């Protein structure tokens, strides 16, 4: 699995195009080629998945029972506006206007690699969603990553 990581300040040109940072583009899985899927995030951001990663998520959501009203409601909102995009040779893509409005993207964006996906944020909104207190961050790390007892040092 390729690992998408890093935090990058990017520009959105007057035509509404965003250039994926070279390190992000270089780590897109070869199986996906230049094909990615862009969707609205749960927060006010956009989420970009390599096509192969998107397929895993798509299968889970599409596999929900369509005869269950709650599942249909979720599927409708989850798939709403998702767009398959082909990056051009320079790694650029046009941000659809409705998605740009959703994420409040104008001239600048923060692009953040999160392992299997990339989030695209308005810089001001991004700051609002970051943990500012290091102690709170440390407590979350303990909660989510500290479940395995530390090994005793051998002497």
PDB file of N, CA and C in Angstrom, residues 34-136:
ATOM      1  N   UNK A  34      -3.870   7.706 -12.921  1.00  0.00           N
ATOM      2  CA  UNK A  34      -4.160   9.094 -12.587  1.00  0.00           C
ATOM      3  C   UNK A  34      -5.627   9.284 -12.235  1.00  0.00           C
ATOM      4  N   UNK A  35      -6.312   8.203 -11.888  1.00  0.00           N
ATOM      5  CA  UNK A  35      -7.733   8.271 -11.572  1.00  0.00           C
ATOM      6  C   UNK A  35      -7.930   8.315 -10.065  1.00  0.00           C
ATOM      7  N   UNK A  36      -8.662   9.322  -9.627  1.00  0.00           N
ATOM      8  CA  UNK A  36      -8.970   9.496  -8.210  1.00  0.00           C
ATOM      9  C   UNK A  36     -10.463   9.798  -8.087  1.00  0.00           C
ATOM     10  N   UNK A  37     -10.972   9.677  -6.885  1.00  0.00           N
ATOM     11  CA  UNK A  37     -12.369  10.012  -6.617  1.00  0.00           C
ATOM     12  C   UNK A  37     -12.383  11.115  -5.575  1.00  0.00           C
ATOM     13  N   UNK A  38     -13.152  12.158  -5.862  1.00  0.00           N
ATOM     14  CA  UNK A  38     -13.282  13.308  -4.968  1.00  0.00           C
ATOM     15  C   UNK A  38     -14.681  13.299  -4.375  1.00  0.00           C
ATOM     16  N   UNK A  39     -14.763  13.491  -3.057  1.00  0.00           N
ATOM     17  CA  UNK A  39     -16.059  13.517  -2.382  1.00  0.00           C
ATOM     18  C   UNK A  39     -16.058  14.575  -1.292  1.00  0.00           C
ATOM     19  N   UNK A  40     -17.246  14.920  -0.851  1.00  0.00           N
ATOM     20  CA  UNK A  40     -17.380  15.828   0.288  1.00  0.00           C
ATOM     21  C   UNK A  40     -16.973  15.072   1.544  1.00  0.00           C
ATOM     22  N   UNK A  41     -16.272  15.757   2.439  1.00  0.00           N
ATOM     23  CA  UNK A  41     -15.895  15.134   3.699  1.00  0.00           C
ATOM     24  C   UNK A  41     -17.015  15.231   4.716  1.00  0.00           C
ATOM     25  N   UNK A  42     -16.835  14.597   5.846  1.00  0.00           N
ATOM     26  CA  UNK A  42     -17.803  14.718   6.933  1.00  0.00           C
ATOM     27  C   UNK A  42     -17.658  16.081   7.600  1.00  0.00           C
ATOM     28  N   UNK A  43     -16.450  16.623   7.588  1.00  0.00           N
ATOM     29  CA  UNK A  43     -16.202  17.997   8.014  1.00  0.00           C
ATOM     30  C   UNK A  43     -16.215  18.859   6.746  1.00  0.00           C
ATOM     31  N   UNK A  44     -16.078  20.191   6.880  1.00  0.00           N
ATOM     32  CA  UNK A  44     -16.121  21.035   5.676  1.00  0.00           C
ATOM     33  C   UNK A  44     -14.819  20.972   4.874  1.00  0.00           C
ATOM     34  N   UNK A  45     -14.557  19.826   4.286  1.00  0.00           N
ATOM     35  CA  UNK A  45     -13.370  19.632   3.462  1.00  0.00           C
ATOM     36  C   UNK A  45     -13.733  18.658   2.349  1.00  0.00           C
ATOM     37  N   UNK A  46     -12.815  18.497   1.408  1.00  0.00           N
ATOM     38  CA  UNK A  46     -12.987  17.504   0.358  1.00  0.00           C
ATOM     39  C   UNK A  46     -12.043  16.353   0.643  1.00  0.00           C
ATOM     40  N   UNK A  47     -12.423  15.166   0.233  1.00  0.00           N
ATOM     41  CA  UNK A  47     -11.594  13.983   0.442  1.00  0.00           C
ATOM     42  C   UNK A  47     -11.329  13.360  -0.924  1.00  0.00           C
ATOM     43  N   UNK A  48     -10.077  13.099  -1.179  1.00  0.00           N
ATOM     44  CA  UNK A  48      -9.647  12.519  -2.447  1.00  0.00           C
ATOM     45  C   UNK A  48      -9.087  11.129  -2.173  1.00  0.00           C
ATOM     46  N   UNK A  49      -9.621  10.138  -2.863  1.00  0.00           N
ATOM     47  CA  UNK A  49      -9.168   8.761  -2.717  1.00  0.00           C
ATOM     48  C   UNK A  49      -8.561   8.279  -4.022  1.00  0.00           C
ATOM     49  N   UNK A  50      -7.443   7.548  -3.967  1.00  0.00           N
ATOM     50  CA  UNK A  50      -7.002   6.825  -5.160  1.00  0.00           C
ATOM     51  C   UNK A  50      -8.123   5.853  -5.537  1.00  0.00           C
ATOM     52  N   UNK A  51      -8.273   5.592  -6.808  1.00  0.00           N
ATOM     53  CA  UNK A  51      -9.386   4.755  -7.293  1.00  0.00           C
ATOM     54  C   UNK A  51      -9.435   3.402  -6.585  1.00  0.00           C
ATOM     55  N   UNK A  52      -8.290   2.773  -6.366  1.00  0.00           N
ATOM     56  CA  UNK A  52      -8.257   1.453  -5.725  1.00  0.00           C
ATOM     57  C   UNK A  52      -8.766   1.534  -4.276  1.00  0.00           C
ATOM     58  N   UNK A  53      -8.408   2.581  -3.555  1.00  0.00           N
ATOM     59  CA  UNK A  53      -8.871   2.751  -2.167  1.00  0.00           C
ATOM     60  C   UNK A  53     -10.369   3.042  -2.154  1.00  0.00           C
ATOM     61  N   UNK A  54     -10.817   3.845  -3.113  1.00  0.00           N
ATOM     62  CA  UNK A  54     -12.228   4.184  -3.199  1.00  0.00           C
ATOM     63  C   UNK A  54     -13.072   2.937  -3.408  1.00  0.00           C
ATOM     64  N   UNK A  55     -12.585   1.997  -4.197  1.00  0.00           N
ATOM     65  CA  UNK A  55     -13.326   0.775  -4.511  1.00  0.00           C
ATOM     66  C   UNK A  55     -13.657   0.003  -3.233  1.00  0.00           C
ATOM     67  N   UNK A  56     -12.731  -0.033  -2.286  1.00  0.00           N
ATOM     68  CA  UNK A  56     -12.954  -0.732  -1.016  1.00  0.00           C
ATOM     69  C   UNK A  56     -14.110  -0.081  -0.251  1.00  0.00           C
ATOM     70  N   UNK A  57     -14.094   1.243  -0.180  1.00  0.00           N
ATOM     71  CA  UNK A  57     -15.142   1.970   0.537  1.00  0.00           C
ATOM     72  C   UNK A  57     -16.467   1.866  -0.214  1.00  0.00           C
ATOM     73  N   UNK A  58     -16.404   2.024  -1.524  1.00  0.00           N
ATOM     74  CA  UNK A  58     -17.605   1.925  -2.351  1.00  0.00           C
ATOM     75  C   UNK A  58     -18.310   0.594  -2.124  1.00  0.00           C
ATOM     76  N   UNK A  59     -17.537  -0.483  -2.135  1.00  0.00           N
ATOM     77  CA  UNK A  59     -18.123  -1.812  -1.953  1.00  0.00           C
ATOM     78  C   UNK A  59     -18.844  -1.923  -0.610  1.00  0.00           C
ATOM     79  N   UNK A  60     -18.280  -1.338   0.442  1.00  0.00           N
ATOM     80  CA  UNK A  60     -18.918  -1.398   1.763  1.00  0.00           C
ATOM     81  C   UNK A  60     -20.251  -0.651   1.757  1.00  0.00           C
ATOM     82  N   UNK A  61     -20.231   0.564   1.223  1.00  0.00           N
ATOM     83  CA  UNK A  61     -21.445   1.386   1.258  1.00  0.00           C
ATOM     84  C   UNK A  61     -22.493   0.850   0.284  1.00  0.00           C
ATOM     85  N   UNK A  62     -22.081   0.483  -0.911  1.00  0.00           N
ATOM     86  CA  UNK A  62     -23.031  -0.044  -1.898  1.00  0.00           C
ATOM     87  C   UNK A  62     -23.606  -1.379  -1.455  1.00  0.00           C
ATOM     88  N   UNK A  63     -22.874  -2.097  -0.612  1.00  0.00           N
ATOM     89  CA  UNK A  63     -23.318  -3.401  -0.142  1.00  0.00           C
ATOM     90  C   UNK A  63     -24.354  -3.350   0.962  1.00  0.00           C
ATOM     91  N   UNK A  64     -24.661  -2.157   1.465  1.00  0.00           N
ATOM     92  CA  UNK A  64     -25.691  -2.046   2.495  1.00  0.00           C
ATOM     93  C   UNK A  64     -27.057  -2.382   1.896  1.00  0.00           C
ATOM     94  N   UNK A  65     -27.935  -2.901   2.696  1.00  0.00           N
ATOM     95  CA  UNK A  65     -29.261  -3.332   2.240  1.00  0.00           C
ATOM     96  C   UNK A  65     -30.096  -2.129   1.806  1.00  0.00           C
ATOM     97  N   UNK A  66     -30.377  -2.043   0.517  1.00  0.00           N
ATOM     98  CA  UNK A  66     -31.122  -0.910  -0.025  1.00  0.00           C
ATOM     99  C   UNK A  66     -32.580  -0.884   0.425  1.00  0.00           C
ATOM    100  N   UNK A  67     -33.061  -1.963   1.029  1.00  0.00           N
ATOM    101  CA  UNK A  67     -34.432  -2.008   1.498  1.00  0.00           C
ATOM    102  C   UNK A  67     -34.572  -1.502   2.928  1.00  0.00           C
ATOM    103  N   UNK A  68     -33.440  -1.118   3.536  1.00  0.00           N
ATOM    104  CA  UNK A  68     -33.435  -0.532   4.867  1.00  0.00           C
ATOM    105  C   UNK A  68     -33.377   0.992   4.701  1.00  0.00           C
ATOM    106  N   UNK A  69     -34.381   1.679   5.235  1.00  0.00           N
ATOM    107  CA  UNK A  69     -34.487   3.132   5.037  1.00  0.00           C
ATOM    108  C   UNK A  69     -33.263   3.890   5.547  1.00  0.00           C
ATOM    109  N   UNK A  70     -32.743   3.508   6.692  1.00  0.00           N
ATOM    110  CA  UNK A  70     -31.574   4.187   7.258  1.00  0.00           C
ATOM    111  C   UNK A  70     -30.347   4.014   6.350  1.00  0.00           C
ATOM    112  N   UNK A  71     -30.163   2.814   5.813  1.00  0.00           N
ATOM    113  CA  UNK A  71     -29.048   2.558   4.909  1.00  0.00           C
ATOM    114  C   UNK A  71     -29.185   3.390   3.633  1.00  0.00           C
ATOM    115  N   UNK A  72     -30.409   3.434   3.072  1.00  0.00           N
ATOM    116  CA  UNK A  72     -30.631   4.226   1.853  1.00  0.00           C
ATOM    117  C   UNK A  72     -30.314   5.689   2.094  1.00  0.00           C
ATOM    118  N   UNK A  73     -30.743   6.196   3.225  1.00  0.00           N
ATOM    119  CA  UNK A  73     -30.493   7.598   3.581  1.00  0.00           C
ATOM    120  C   UNK A  73     -28.982   7.862   3.648  1.00  0.00           C
ATOM    121  N   UNK A  74     -28.267   6.938   4.275  1.00  0.00           N
ATOM    122  CA  UNK A  74     -26.811   7.075   4.355  1.00  0.00           C
ATOM    123  C   UNK A  74     -26.177   7.007   2.970  1.00  0.00           C
ATOM    124  N   UNK A  75     -26.567   6.007   2.175  1.00  0.00           N
ATOM    125  CA  UNK A  75     -26.001   5.857   0.827  1.00  0.00           C
ATOM    126  C   UNK A  75     -26.235   7.105  -0.013  1.00  0.00           C
ATOM    127  N   UNK A  76     -27.440   7.638   0.018  1.00  0.00           N
ATOM    128  CA  UNK A  76     -27.791   8.823  -0.763  1.00  0.00           C
ATOM    129  C   UNK A  76     -26.875   9.989  -0.414  1.00  0.00           C
ATOM    130  N   UNK A  77     -26.656  10.184   0.866  1.00  0.00           N
ATOM    131  CA  UNK A  77     -25.822  11.309   1.296  1.00  0.00           C
ATOM    132  C   UNK A  77     -24.340  11.034   1.095  1.00  0.00           C
ATOM    133  N   UNK A  78     -23.948   9.784   1.248  1.00  0.00           N
ATOM    134  CA  UNK A  78     -22.536   9.443   1.080  1.00  0.00           C
ATOM    135  C   UNK A  78     -22.096   9.568  -0.373  1.00  0.00           C
ATOM    136  N   UNK A  79     -22.912   9.080  -1.287  1.00  0.00           N
ATOM    137  CA  UNK A  79     -22.539   9.092  -2.703  1.00  0.00           C
ATOM    138  C   UNK A  79     -22.853  10.409  -3.407  1.00  0.00           C
ATOM    139  N   UNK A  80     -23.556  11.294  -2.746  1.00  0.00           N
ATOM    140  CA  UNK A  80     -23.971  12.569  -3.331  1.00  0.00           C
ATOM    141  C   UNK A  80     -22.766  13.355  -3.851  1.00  0.00           C
ATOM    142  N   UNK A  81     -22.750  13.568  -5.126  1.00  0.00           N
ATOM    143  CA  UNK A  81     -21.743  14.452  -5.709  1.00  0.00           C
ATOM    144  C   UNK A  81     -20.351  13.873  -5.857  1.00  0.00           C
ATOM    145  N   UNK A  82     -20.146  12.604  -5.499  1.00  0.00           N
ATOM    146  CA  UNK A  82     -18.812  12.031  -5.686  1.00  0.00           C
ATOM    147  C   UNK A  82     -18.446  12.097  -7.157  1.00  0.00           C
ATOM    148  N   UNK A  83     -17.188  12.414  -7.420  1.00  0.00           N
ATOM    149  CA  UNK A  83     -16.761  12.632  -8.793  1.00  0.00           C
ATOM    150  C   UNK A  83     -15.470  11.891  -9.073  1.00  0.00           C
ATOM    151  N   UNK A  84     -15.470  11.096 -10.137  1.00  0.00           N
ATOM    152  CA  UNK A  84     -14.228  10.465 -10.571  1.00  0.00           C
ATOM    153  C   UNK A  84     -13.471  11.490 -11.411  1.00  0.00           C
ATOM    154  N   UNK A  85     -12.206  11.632 -11.118  1.00  0.00           N
ATOM    155  CA  UNK A  85     -11.376  12.651 -11.764  1.00  0.00           C
ATOM    156  C   UNK A  85     -10.131  11.994 -12.330  1.00  0.00           C
ATOM    157  N   UNK A  86      -9.710  12.468 -13.486  1.00  0.00           N
ATOM    158  CA  UNK A  86      -8.424  12.051 -14.036  1.00  0.00           C
ATOM    159  C   UNK A  86      -7.482  13.236 -13.941  1.00  0.00           C
ATOM    160  N   UNK A  87      -6.376  13.032 -13.251  1.00  0.00           N
ATOM    161  CA  UNK A  87      -5.371  14.094 -13.124  1.00  0.00           C
ATOM    162  C   UNK A  87      -4.697  14.291 -14.463  1.00  0.00           C
ATOM    163  N   UNK A  88      -4.390  15.541 -14.789  1.00  0.00           N
ATOM    164  CA  UNK A  88      -3.646  15.769 -16.032  1.00  0.00           C
ATOM    165  C   UNK A  88      -2.167  15.468 -15.787  1.00  0.00           C
ATOM    166  N   UNK A  89      -1.338  15.631 -16.792  1.00  0.00           N
ATOM    167  CA  UNK A  89       0.088  15.303 -16.694  1.00  0.00           C
ATOM    168  C   UNK A  89       0.820  16.049 -15.599  1.00  0.00           C
ATOM    169  N   UNK A  90       0.315  17.236 -15.244  1.00  0.00           N
ATOM    170  CA  UNK A  90       0.942  18.034 -14.189  1.00  0.00           C
ATOM    171  C   UNK A  90       0.364  17.727 -12.813  1.00  0.00           C
ATOM    172  N   UNK A  91      -0.569  16.763 -12.746  1.00  0.00           N
ATOM    173  CA  UNK A  91      -1.173  16.428 -11.455  1.00  0.00           C
ATOM    174  C   UNK A  91      -2.291  17.378 -11.066  1.00  0.00           C
ATOM    175  N   UNK A  92      -2.845  18.102 -12.047  1.00  0.00           N
ATOM    176  CA  UNK A  92      -3.901  19.071 -11.769  1.00  0.00           C
ATOM    177  C   UNK A  92      -5.274  18.446 -11.977  1.00  0.00           C
ATOM    178  N   UNK A  93      -6.245  19.027 -11.288  1.00  0.00           N
ATOM    179  CA  UNK A  93      -7.645  18.690 -11.530  1.00  0.00           C
ATOM    180  C   UNK A  93      -8.493  19.907 -11.200  1.00  0.00           C
ATOM    181  N   UNK A  94      -9.648  19.975 -11.843  1.00  0.00           N
ATOM    182  CA  UNK A  94     -10.573  21.074 -11.569  1.00  0.00           C
ATOM    183  C   UNK A  94     -11.438  20.691 -10.376  1.00  0.00           C
ATOM    184  N   UNK A  95     -11.497  21.577  -9.398  1.00  0.00           N
ATOM    185  CA  UNK A  95     -12.372  21.376  -8.248  1.00  0.00           C
ATOM    186  C   UNK A  95     -13.786  21.769  -8.690  1.00  0.00           C
ATOM    187  N   UNK A  96     -14.724  20.820  -8.705  1.00  0.00           N
ATOM    188  CA  UNK A  96     -16.097  21.175  -9.092  1.00  0.00           C
ATOM    189  C   UNK A  96     -16.623  22.321  -8.214  1.00  0.00           C
ATOM    190  N   UNK A  97     -17.339  23.249  -8.831  1.00  0.00           N
ATOM    191  CA  UNK A  97     -17.785  24.451  -8.111  1.00  0.00           C
ATOM    192  C   UNK A  97     -18.598  24.130  -6.866  1.00  0.00           C
ATOM    193  N   UNK A  98     -19.523  23.178  -6.960  1.00  0.00           N
ATOM    194  CA  UNK A  98     -20.357  22.854  -5.794  1.00  0.00           C
ATOM    195  C   UNK A  98     -19.501  22.306  -4.650  1.00  0.00           C
ATOM    196  N   UNK A  99     -18.474  21.549  -4.996  1.00  0.00           N
ATOM    197  CA  UNK A  99     -17.592  21.005  -3.956  1.00  0.00           C
ATOM    198  C   UNK A  99     -16.706  22.107  -3.377  1.00  0.00           C
ATOM    199  N   UNK A 100     -16.247  22.998  -4.230  1.00  0.00           N
ATOM    200  CA  UNK A 100     -15.455  24.133  -3.752  1.00  0.00           C
ATOM    201  C   UNK A 100     -16.247  24.993  -2.774  1.00  0.00           C
ATOM    202  N   UNK A 101     -17.533  25.195  -3.082  1.00  0.00           N
ATOM    203  CA  UNK A 101     -18.390  25.972  -2.165  1.00  0.00           C
ATOM    204  C   UNK A 101     -18.559  25.229  -0.844  1.00  0.00           C
ATOM    205  N   UNK A 102     -18.779  23.914  -0.913  1.00  0.00           N
ATOM    206  CA  UNK A 102     -18.958  23.110   0.295  1.00  0.00           C
ATOM    207  C   UNK A 102     -17.759  23.271   1.233  1.00  0.00           C
ATOM    208  N   UNK A 103     -16.549  23.218   0.676  1.00  0.00           N
ATOM    209  CA  UNK A 103     -15.325  23.292   1.487  1.00  0.00           C
ATOM    210  C   UNK A 103     -14.802  24.719   1.630  1.00  0.00           C
ATOM    211  N   UNK A 104     -15.534  25.684   1.078  1.00  0.00           N
ATOM    212  CA  UNK A 104     -15.133  27.085   1.146  1.00  0.00           C
ATOM    213  C   UNK A 104     -13.725  27.301   0.570  1.00  0.00           C
ATOM    214  N   UNK A 105     -13.462  26.656  -0.557  1.00  0.00           N
ATOM    215  CA  UNK A 105     -12.157  26.791  -1.203  1.00  0.00           C
ATOM    216  C   UNK A 105     -12.199  27.960  -2.174  1.00  0.00           C
ATOM    217  N   UNK A 106     -11.188  28.798  -2.092  1.00  0.00           N
ATOM    218  CA  UNK A 106     -11.110  29.937  -2.998  1.00  0.00           C
ATOM    219  C   UNK A 106      -9.774  29.943  -3.712  1.00  0.00           C
ATOM    220  N   UNK A 107      -8.794  30.646  -3.173  1.00  0.00           N
ATOM    221  CA  UNK A 107      -7.500  30.765  -3.845  1.00  0.00           C
ATOM    222  C   UNK A 107      -6.423  29.884  -3.239  1.00  0.00           C
ATOM    223  N   UNK A 108      -6.637  29.449  -2.002  1.00  0.00           N
ATOM    224  CA  UNK A 108      -5.626  28.644  -1.317  1.00  0.00           C
ATOM    225  C   UNK A 108      -6.274  27.416  -0.693  1.00  0.00           C
ATOM    226  N   UNK A 109      -5.463  26.388  -0.522  1.00  0.00           N
ATOM    227  CA  UNK A 109      -5.940  25.157   0.097  1.00  0.00           C
ATOM    228  C   UNK A 109      -4.798  24.511   0.865  1.00  0.00           C
ATOM    229  N   UNK A 110      -5.159  23.757   1.874  1.00  0.00           N
ATOM    230  CA  UNK A 110      -4.213  22.905   2.586  1.00  0.00           C
ATOM    231  C   UNK A 110      -4.536  21.477   2.155  1.00  0.00           C
ATOM    232  N   UNK A 111      -3.535  20.771   1.669  1.00  0.00           N
ATOM    233  CA  UNK A 111      -3.684  19.391   1.226  1.00  0.00           C
ATOM    234  C   UNK A 111      -2.959  18.521   2.249  1.00  0.00           C
ATOM    235  N   UNK A 112      -3.684  17.567   2.820  1.00  0.00           N
ATOM    236  CA  UNK A 112      -3.138  16.750   3.904  1.00  0.00           C
ATOM    237  C   UNK A 112      -3.257  15.276   3.539  1.00  0.00           C
ATOM    238  N   UNK A 113      -2.116  14.580   3.493  1.00  0.00           N
ATOM    239  CA  UNK A 113      -2.113  13.142   3.253  1.00  0.00           C
ATOM    240  C   UNK A 113      -2.424  12.410   4.539  1.00  0.00           C
ATOM    241  N   UNK A 114      -3.394  11.486   4.477  1.00  0.00           N
ATOM    242  CA  UNK A 114      -3.829  10.748   5.670  1.00  0.00           C
ATOM    243  C   UNK A 114      -3.779   9.243   5.434  1.00  0.00           C
ATOM    244  N   UNK A 115      -2.668   8.777   4.879  1.00  0.00           N
ATOM    245  CA  UNK A 115      -2.500   7.340   4.668  1.00  0.00           C
ATOM    246  C   UNK A 115      -3.144   6.878   3.381  1.00  0.00           C
ATOM    247  N   UNK A 116      -4.425   6.526   3.432  1.00  0.00           N
ATOM    248  CA  UNK A 116      -5.115   6.004   2.254  1.00  0.00           C
ATOM    249  C   UNK A 116      -5.901   7.068   1.495  1.00  0.00           C
ATOM    250  N   UNK A 117      -5.876   8.306   1.983  1.00  0.00           N
ATOM    251  CA  UNK A 117      -6.673   9.373   1.387  1.00  0.00           C
ATOM    252  C   UNK A 117      -5.993  10.719   1.600  1.00  0.00           C
ATOM    253  N   UNK A 118      -6.555  11.732   0.930  1.00  0.00           N
ATOM    254  CA  UNK A 118      -6.050  13.101   1.047  1.00  0.00           C
ATOM    255  C   UNK A 118      -7.235  13.993   1.380  1.00  0.00           C
ATOM    256  N   UNK A 119      -7.063  14.885   2.348  1.00  0.00           N
ATOM    257  CA  UNK A 119      -8.083  15.886   2.628  1.00  0.00           C
ATOM    258  C   UNK A 119      -7.632  17.217   2.049  1.00  0.00           C
ATOM    259  N   UNK A 120      -8.604  17.994   1.549  1.00  0.00           N
ATOM    260  CA  UNK A 120      -8.339  19.307   0.966  1.00  0.00           C
ATOM    261  C   UNK A 120      -9.190  20.311   1.732  1.00  0.00           C
ATOM    262  N   UNK A 121      -8.520  21.261   2.371  1.00  0.00           N
ATOM    263  CA  UNK A 121      -9.166  22.187   3.301  1.00  0.00           C
ATOM    264  C   UNK A 121      -8.965  23.641   2.907  1.00  0.00           C
ATOM    265  N   UNK A 122      -9.921  24.474   3.279  1.00  0.00           N
ATOM    266  CA  UNK A 122      -9.705  25.912   3.355  1.00  0.00           C
ATOM    267  C   UNK A 122      -8.753  26.104   4.535  1.00  0.00           C
ATOM    268  N   UNK A 123      -7.688  26.895   4.383  1.00  0.00           N
ATOM    269  CA  UNK A 123      -6.703  27.024   5.471  1.00  0.00           C
ATOM    270  C   UNK A 123      -7.297  27.457   6.806  1.00  0.00           C
ATOM    271  N   UNK A 124      -8.255  28.386   6.807  1.00  0.00           N
ATOM    272  CA  UNK A 124      -8.850  28.834   8.068  1.00  0.00           C
ATOM    273  C   UNK A 124      -9.684  27.740   8.713  1.00  0.00           C
ATOM    274  N   UNK A 125     -10.460  27.027   7.913  1.00  0.00           N
ATOM    275  CA  UNK A 125     -11.275  25.930   8.452  1.00  0.00           C
ATOM    276  C   UNK A 125     -10.398  24.825   9.012  1.00  0.00           C
ATOM    277  N   UNK A 126      -9.310  24.532   8.322  1.00  0.00           N
ATOM    278  CA  UNK A 126      -8.394  23.481   8.765  1.00  0.00           C
ATOM    279  C   UNK A 126      -7.894  23.758  10.184  1.00  0.00           C
ATOM    280  N   UNK A 127      -7.496  24.995  10.424  1.00  0.00           N
ATOM    281  CA  UNK A 127      -6.990  25.369  11.751  1.00  0.00           C
ATOM    282  C   UNK A 127      -8.034  25.146  12.838  1.00  0.00           C
ATOM    283  N   UNK A 128      -9.307  25.379  12.500  1.00  0.00           N
ATOM    284  CA  UNK A 128     -10.382  25.189  13.478  1.00  0.00           C
ATOM    285  C   UNK A 128     -10.535  23.732  13.888  1.00  0.00           C
ATOM    286  N   UNK A 129     -10.166  22.796  13.017  1.00  0.00           N
ATOM    287  CA  UNK A 129     -10.376  21.376  13.285  1.00  0.00           C
ATOM    288  C   UNK A 129      -9.137  20.673  13.840  1.00  0.00           C
ATOM    289  N   UNK A 130      -8.068  21.419  14.065  1.00  0.00           N
ATOM    290  CA  UNK A 130      -6.860  20.823  14.641  1.00  0.00           C
ATOM    291  C   UNK A 130      -6.912  20.873  16.159  1.00  0.00           C
ATOM    292  N   UNK A 131      -6.292  19.918  16.796  1.00  0.00           N
ATOM    293  CA  UNK A 131      -6.186  19.902  18.255  1.00  0.00           C
ATOM    294  C   UNK A 131      -5.096  20.896  18.639  1.00  0.00           C
ATOM    295  N   UNK A 132      -5.451  21.847  19.454  1.00  0.00           N
ATOM    296  CA  UNK A 132      -4.490  22.902  19.809  1.00  0.00           C
ATOM    297  C   UNK A 132      -3.762  22.622  21.125  1.00  0.00           C
ATOM    298  N   UNK A 133      -4.366  21.804  21.972  1.00  0.00           N
ATOM    299  CA  UNK A 133      -3.794  21.496  23.276  1.00  0.00           C
ATOM    300  C   UNK A 133      -3.015  20.179  23.188  1.00  0.00           C
ATOM    301  N   UNK A 134      -1.721  20.241  23.385  1.00  0.00           N
ATOM    302  CA  UNK A 134      -0.876  19.047  23.256  1.00  0.00           C
ATOM    303  C   UNK A 134      -1.233  17.972  24.276  1.00  0.00           C
ATOM    304  N   UNK A 135      -1.700  18.369  25.456  1.00  0.00           N
ATOM    305  CA  UNK A 135      -2.085  17.375  26.452  1.00  0.00           C
ATOM    306  C   UNK A 135      -3.311  16.583  25.961  1.00  0.00           C
ATOM    307  N   UNK A 136      -4.269  17.280  25.359  1.00  0.00           N
ATOM    308  CA  UNK A 136      -5.441  16.585  24.800  1.00  0.00           C
ATOM    309  C   UNK A 136      -5.008  15.627  23.699  1.00  0.00           C
TER     310      UNK A 136
END
